[in-house]
């Protein structure tokens, strides 16, 4: 059961298909994988993560994915005494006991914590219904081809990051994780 399962009946209805549908599970799995791959976010749950962040210059914000909910350690250590870490829309800020921002030095920072969006926004659900409609509208041969294809394999004209339903990209655009860095 994936994170779209609680919305299955509504998504199938939005996609124009009756519920229950014999391929509903496959369609939901396809939509979940496409959305997670496109947005590079964790949906429907909270998971531990470790990410390396590379800073080439001093910065007052350590950039992190937008779905990070808490930070436990940086480079294996909790926040030093007198320093407070605060998650903002831009990333992680460090402030001293007097409330002044503390700059992050250039280098590699290994961040460990929790990430994930428990609440699923309406835009993501609309994109899921469009992807489900596209999946269920395929023939069996096309569906089996899609099971082994990566995004971008379906057409030479598609970008690697492009979804099979361009309108779904529009709904997902506000939720795309644009933070580079290696997830360990």
PDB file of C-alpha atoms in Angstrom:
ATOM      1  CA  UNK A   1       0.000   0.000   0.000  1.00  0.00           C
ATOM      2  CA  UNK A   2       1.560   3.241  -1.144  1.00  0.00           C
ATOM      3  CA  UNK A   3       0.911   6.783  -0.077  1.00  0.00           C
ATOM      4  CA  UNK A   4      -1.784   7.291  -2.756  1.00  0.00           C
ATOM      5  CA  UNK A   5      -3.835   4.275  -1.588  1.00  0.00           C
ATOM      6  CA  UNK A   6      -6.116   6.306   0.745  1.00  0.00           C
ATOM      7  CA  UNK A   7      -7.062   8.472  -2.254  1.00  0.00           C
ATOM      8  CA  UNK A   8      -7.514   5.594  -4.748  1.00  0.00           C
ATOM      9  CA  UNK A   9     -11.283   5.903  -5.266  1.00  0.00           C
ATOM     10  CA  UNK A  10     -11.165   9.679  -5.709  1.00  0.00           C
ATOM     11  CA  UNK A  11      -8.143   9.501  -8.033  1.00  0.00           C
ATOM     12  CA  UNK A  12      -9.772   6.871 -10.241  1.00  0.00           C
ATOM     13  CA  UNK A  13     -12.948   8.959 -10.415  1.00  0.00           C
ATOM     14  CA  UNK A  14     -10.906  12.084 -11.283  1.00  0.00           C
ATOM     15  CA  UNK A  15      -9.108  10.055 -13.964  1.00  0.00           C
ATOM     16  CA  UNK A  16     -12.449   8.973 -15.437  1.00  0.00           C
ATOM     17  CA  UNK A  17     -12.325   5.293 -14.444  1.00  0.00           C
ATOM     18  CA  UNK A  18     -14.642   3.251 -12.206  1.00  0.00           C
ATOM     19  CA  UNK A  19     -13.553   2.113  -8.795  1.00  0.00           C
ATOM     20  CA  UNK A  20     -12.526  -0.625  -8.213  1.00  0.00           C
ATOM     21  CA  UNK A  21     -10.471  -1.069 -11.377  1.00  0.00           C
ATOM     22  CA  UNK A  22      -8.442  -4.253 -12.006  1.00  0.00           C
ATOM     23  CA  UNK A  23      -5.266  -2.257 -12.718  1.00  0.00           C
ATOM     24  CA  UNK A  24      -5.754   0.367 -10.003  1.00  0.00           C
ATOM     25  CA  UNK A  25      -2.819  -0.907  -7.917  1.00  0.00           C
ATOM     26  CA  UNK A  26      -0.428  -0.796 -10.866  1.00  0.00           C
ATOM     27  CA  UNK A  27      -1.659   2.665 -11.880  1.00  0.00           C
ATOM     28  CA  UNK A  28      -1.240   4.009  -8.340  1.00  0.00           C
ATOM     29  CA  UNK A  29       2.275   2.559  -8.121  1.00  0.00           C
ATOM     30  CA  UNK A  30       3.163   4.112 -11.486  1.00  0.00           C
ATOM     31  CA  UNK A  31       1.844   7.521 -10.379  1.00  0.00           C
ATOM     32  CA  UNK A  32       3.681   7.334  -7.031  1.00  0.00           C
ATOM     33  CA  UNK A  33       6.985   6.437  -8.672  1.00  0.00           C
ATOM     34  CA  UNK A  34       6.611   9.110 -11.351  1.00  0.00           C
ATOM     35  CA  UNK A  35       5.753  11.822  -8.812  1.00  0.00           C
ATOM     36  CA  UNK A  36       8.522  10.852  -6.378  1.00  0.00           C
ATOM     37  CA  UNK A  37      11.049  10.670  -9.202  1.00  0.00           C
ATOM     38  CA  UNK A  38       9.992  13.995 -10.697  1.00  0.00           C
ATOM     39  CA  UNK A  39       9.742  15.971  -7.454  1.00  0.00           C
ATOM     40  CA  UNK A  40      12.604  14.167  -5.652  1.00  0.00           C
ATOM     41  CA  UNK A  41      10.559  14.335  -2.453  1.00  0.00           C
ATOM     42  CA  UNK A  42       9.278  11.796   0.063  1.00  0.00           C
ATOM     43  CA  UNK A  43       5.470  11.755   0.117  1.00  0.00           C
ATOM     44  CA  UNK A  44       3.046  10.265   2.619  1.00  0.00           C
ATOM     45  CA  UNK A  45       5.538   9.422   5.349  1.00  0.00           C
ATOM     46  CA  UNK A  46       8.587  10.600   7.216  1.00  0.00           C
ATOM     47  CA  UNK A  47      11.905   8.859   6.607  1.00  0.00           C
ATOM     48  CA  UNK A  48      15.402   9.253   7.990  1.00  0.00           C
ATOM     49  CA  UNK A  49      17.864  10.755   5.531  1.00  0.00           C
ATOM     50  CA  UNK A  50      21.540  11.557   5.221  1.00  0.00           C
ATOM     51  CA  UNK A  51      22.588  14.157   2.668  1.00  0.00           C
ATOM     52  CA  UNK A  52      25.907  15.692   1.771  1.00  0.00           C
ATOM     53  CA  UNK A  53      25.734  19.415   1.109  1.00  0.00           C
ATOM     54  CA  UNK A  54      28.612  21.084  -0.707  1.00  0.00           C
ATOM     55  CA  UNK A  55      29.283  24.767  -0.021  1.00  0.00           C
ATOM     56  CA  UNK A  56      31.884  26.544  -2.130  1.00  0.00           C
ATOM     57  CA  UNK A  57      31.596  29.795  -0.180  1.00  0.00           C
ATOM     58  CA  UNK A  58      30.499  30.939   3.251  1.00  0.00           C
ATOM     59  CA  UNK A  59      26.694  31.000   3.592  1.00  0.00           C
ATOM     60  CA  UNK A  60      24.142  31.844   6.258  1.00  0.00           C
ATOM     61  CA  UNK A  61      21.837  29.085   5.007  1.00  0.00           C
ATOM     62  CA  UNK A  62      22.699  25.428   4.485  1.00  0.00           C
ATOM     63  CA  UNK A  63      20.477  24.423   1.536  1.00  0.00           C
ATOM     64  CA  UNK A  64      18.294  21.379   2.235  1.00  0.00           C
ATOM     65  CA  UNK A  65      15.378  19.743   0.405  1.00  0.00           C
ATOM     66  CA  UNK A  66      12.046  21.473   1.113  1.00  0.00           C
ATOM     67  CA  UNK A  67      10.521  18.359   2.702  1.00  0.00           C
ATOM     68  CA  UNK A  68      13.077  18.151   5.545  1.00  0.00           C
ATOM     69  CA  UNK A  69      11.168  18.193   8.840  1.00  0.00           C
ATOM     70  CA  UNK A  70      14.029  17.927  11.332  1.00  0.00           C
ATOM     71  CA  UNK A  71      17.814  17.831  11.510  1.00  0.00           C
ATOM     72  CA  UNK A  72      19.445  15.596  14.125  1.00  0.00           C
ATOM     73  CA  UNK A  73      23.147  15.889  13.351  1.00  0.00           C
ATOM     74  CA  UNK A  74      25.582  17.648  11.071  1.00  0.00           C
ATOM     75  CA  UNK A  75      28.860  15.842  10.414  1.00  0.00           C
ATOM     76  CA  UNK A  76      27.776  13.333  13.047  1.00  0.00           C
ATOM     77  CA  UNK A  77      27.358  15.895  15.837  1.00  0.00           C
ATOM     78  CA  UNK A  78      24.239  17.535  17.332  1.00  0.00           C
ATOM     79  CA  UNK A  79      23.992  21.332  17.533  1.00  0.00           C
ATOM     80  CA  UNK A  80      26.838  22.746  19.633  1.00  0.00           C
ATOM     81  CA  UNK A  81      26.008  24.383  22.964  1.00  0.00           C
ATOM     82  CA  UNK A  82      24.716  27.911  22.412  1.00  0.00           C
ATOM     83  CA  UNK A  83      23.805  27.290  18.746  1.00  0.00           C
ATOM     84  CA  UNK A  84      20.227  26.785  17.563  1.00  0.00           C
ATOM     85  CA  UNK A  85      19.365  25.240  14.200  1.00  0.00           C
ATOM     86  CA  UNK A  86      16.206  26.497  12.499  1.00  0.00           C
ATOM     87  CA  UNK A  87      14.634  25.104   9.324  1.00  0.00           C
ATOM     88  CA  UNK A  88      13.428  27.814   6.937  1.00  0.00           C
ATOM     89  CA  UNK A  89      12.043  27.775   3.416  1.00  0.00           C
ATOM     90  CA  UNK A  90      15.601  28.222   2.130  1.00  0.00           C
ATOM     91  CA  UNK A  91      17.305  25.599   4.288  1.00  0.00           C
ATOM     92  CA  UNK A  92      18.958  25.373   7.704  1.00  0.00           C
ATOM     93  CA  UNK A  93      20.021  28.478   9.602  1.00  0.00           C
ATOM     94  CA  UNK A  94      22.240  28.501  12.673  1.00  0.00           C
ATOM     95  CA  UNK A  95      21.886  31.220  15.302  1.00  0.00           C
ATOM     96  CA  UNK A  96      23.902  31.865  18.424  1.00  0.00           C
ATOM     97  CA  UNK A  97      22.505  32.448  21.923  1.00  0.00           C
ATOM     98  CA  UNK A  98      21.965  36.153  21.147  1.00  0.00           C
ATOM     99  CA  UNK A  99      19.979  35.421  17.972  1.00  0.00           C
ATOM    100  CA  UNK A 100      22.692  36.374  15.470  1.00  0.00           C
ATOM    101  CA  UNK A 101      23.083  34.259  12.344  1.00  0.00           C
ATOM    102  CA  UNK A 102      26.161  32.057  12.251  1.00  0.00           C
ATOM    103  CA  UNK A 103      27.720  31.452   8.837  1.00  0.00           C
ATOM    104  CA  UNK A 104      28.307  27.942   7.498  1.00  0.00           C
ATOM    105  CA  UNK A 105      31.917  27.581   6.338  1.00  0.00           C
ATOM    106  CA  UNK A 106      32.773  26.326   2.838  1.00  0.00           C
ATOM    107  CA  UNK A 107      33.159  22.565   2.628  1.00  0.00           C
ATOM    108  CA  UNK A 108      31.167  19.365   2.776  1.00  0.00           C
ATOM    109  CA  UNK A 109      28.442  19.076   5.398  1.00  0.00           C
ATOM    110  CA  UNK A 110      26.794  15.710   6.094  1.00  0.00           C
ATOM    111  CA  UNK A 111      23.273  16.324   7.373  1.00  0.00           C
ATOM    112  CA  UNK A 112      21.146  13.621   9.039  1.00  0.00           C
ATOM    113  CA  UNK A 113      17.511  13.975  10.021  1.00  0.00           C
ATOM    114  CA  UNK A 114      13.934  13.296   8.939  1.00  0.00           C
ATOM    115  CA  UNK A 115      12.243  14.237   5.697  1.00  0.00           C
ATOM    116  CA  UNK A 116       8.836  13.687   4.169  1.00  0.00           C
ATOM    117  CA  UNK A 117       5.489  15.341   3.553  1.00  0.00           C
ATOM    118  CA  UNK A 118       2.684  13.564   5.393  1.00  0.00           C
ATOM    119  CA  UNK A 119      -0.008  15.797   3.885  1.00  0.00           C
ATOM    120  CA  UNK A 120      -0.524  15.394   0.142  1.00  0.00           C
ATOM    121  CA  UNK A 121      -1.359  18.733  -1.570  1.00  0.00           C
ATOM    122  CA  UNK A 122      -4.231  18.976  -4.064  1.00  0.00           C
ATOM    123  CA  UNK A 123      -1.804  19.748  -6.910  1.00  0.00           C
ATOM    124  CA  UNK A 124      -0.003  16.451  -6.319  1.00  0.00           C
ATOM    125  CA  UNK A 125      -3.326  14.566  -6.243  1.00  0.00           C
ATOM    126  CA  UNK A 126      -4.406  16.210  -9.520  1.00  0.00           C
ATOM    127  CA  UNK A 127      -1.080  15.240 -11.123  1.00  0.00           C
ATOM    128  CA  UNK A 128      -1.568  11.683  -9.825  1.00  0.00           C
ATOM    129  CA  UNK A 129      -5.015  11.484 -11.435  1.00  0.00           C
ATOM    130  CA  UNK A 130      -3.557  12.640 -14.769  1.00  0.00           C
ATOM    131  CA  UNK A 131      -0.779  10.040 -14.572  1.00  0.00           C
ATOM    132  CA  UNK A 132      -3.280   7.315 -13.623  1.00  0.00           C
ATOM    133  CA  UNK A 133      -5.449   8.278 -16.601  1.00  0.00           C
ATOM    134  CA  UNK A 134      -2.417   8.070 -18.901  1.00  0.00           C
ATOM    135  CA  UNK A 135      -1.402   4.673 -17.496  1.00  0.00           C
ATOM    136  CA  UNK A 136      -4.863   3.122 -17.696  1.00  0.00           C
ATOM    137  CA  UNK A 137      -5.342   4.483 -21.219  1.00  0.00           C
ATOM    138  CA  UNK A 138      -2.418   2.430 -22.551  1.00  0.00           C
ATOM    139  CA  UNK A 139      -2.736  -0.930 -24.254  1.00  0.00           C
ATOM    140  CA  UNK A 140      -1.279  -4.007 -22.525  1.00  0.00           C
ATOM    141  CA  UNK A 141       1.791  -3.941 -24.791  1.00  0.00           C
ATOM    142  CA  UNK A 142       2.434  -0.264 -24.063  1.00  0.00           C
ATOM    143  CA  UNK A 143       1.912  -0.854 -20.340  1.00  0.00           C
ATOM    144  CA  UNK A 144       4.483  -3.671 -20.263  1.00  0.00           C
ATOM    145  CA  UNK A 145       6.933  -1.457 -22.169  1.00  0.00           C
ATOM    146  CA  UNK A 146       6.350   1.266 -19.581  1.00  0.00           C
ATOM    147  CA  UNK A 147       7.099  -1.114 -16.712  1.00  0.00           C
ATOM    148  CA  UNK A 148      10.731  -1.402 -17.843  1.00  0.00           C
ATOM    149  CA  UNK A 149      11.210   2.112 -19.242  1.00  0.00           C
ATOM    150  CA  UNK A 150      12.772   5.054 -17.493  1.00  0.00           C
ATOM    151  CA  UNK A 151      11.459   8.560 -17.872  1.00  0.00           C
ATOM    152  CA  UNK A 152      12.758   9.858 -21.158  1.00  0.00           C
ATOM    153  CA  UNK A 153      12.941   6.370 -22.727  1.00  0.00           C
ATOM    154  CA  UNK A 154       9.430   6.651 -24.141  1.00  0.00           C
ATOM    155  CA  UNK A 155      10.345   9.182 -26.801  1.00  0.00           C
ATOM    156  CA  UNK A 156      13.597  10.554 -28.111  1.00  0.00           C
ATOM    157  CA  UNK A 157      12.075  14.036 -27.964  1.00  0.00           C
ATOM    158  CA  UNK A 158      11.438  13.842 -24.196  1.00  0.00           C
ATOM    159  CA  UNK A 159      13.830  15.305 -21.671  1.00  0.00           C
ATOM    160  CA  UNK A 160      15.024  12.814 -19.065  1.00  0.00           C
ATOM    161  CA  UNK A 161      13.089  14.611 -16.337  1.00  0.00           C
ATOM    162  CA  UNK A 162       9.906  14.941 -18.384  1.00  0.00           C
ATOM    163  CA  UNK A 163       6.752  13.098 -17.369  1.00  0.00           C
ATOM    164  CA  UNK A 164       4.516  11.263 -19.825  1.00  0.00           C
ATOM    165  CA  UNK A 165       1.761  13.826 -19.105  1.00  0.00           C
ATOM    166  CA  UNK A 166       3.067  17.400 -19.516  1.00  0.00           C
ATOM    167  CA  UNK A 167       0.082  18.866 -17.633  1.00  0.00           C
ATOM    168  CA  UNK A 168       1.123  16.847 -14.568  1.00  0.00           C
ATOM    169  CA  UNK A 169       4.462  18.688 -14.618  1.00  0.00           C
ATOM    170  CA  UNK A 170       2.579  21.967 -14.265  1.00  0.00           C
ATOM    171  CA  UNK A 171       0.770  20.739 -11.154  1.00  0.00           C
ATOM    172  CA  UNK A 172       3.994  19.345  -9.661  1.00  0.00           C
ATOM    173  CA  UNK A 173       6.228  22.348 -10.438  1.00  0.00           C
ATOM    174  CA  UNK A 174       5.757  24.043  -7.023  1.00  0.00           C
ATOM    175  CA  UNK A 175       6.823  20.836  -5.257  1.00  0.00           C
ATOM    176  CA  UNK A 176      10.014  20.005  -7.176  1.00  0.00           C
ATOM    177  CA  UNK A 177      13.113  19.661  -4.995  1.00  0.00           C
ATOM    178  CA  UNK A 178      15.733  21.849  -6.668  1.00  0.00           C
ATOM    179  CA  UNK A 179      18.439  21.246  -4.058  1.00  0.00           C
ATOM    180  CA  UNK A 180      21.436  19.393  -5.444  1.00  0.00           C
ATOM    181  CA  UNK A 181      23.545  17.203  -3.238  1.00  0.00           C
ATOM    182  CA  UNK A 182      24.159  13.542  -2.720  1.00  0.00           C
ATOM    183  CA  UNK A 183      21.665  11.503  -0.746  1.00  0.00           C
ATOM    184  CA  UNK A 184      23.579   8.798   1.043  1.00  0.00           C
TER     185      UNK A 184
END
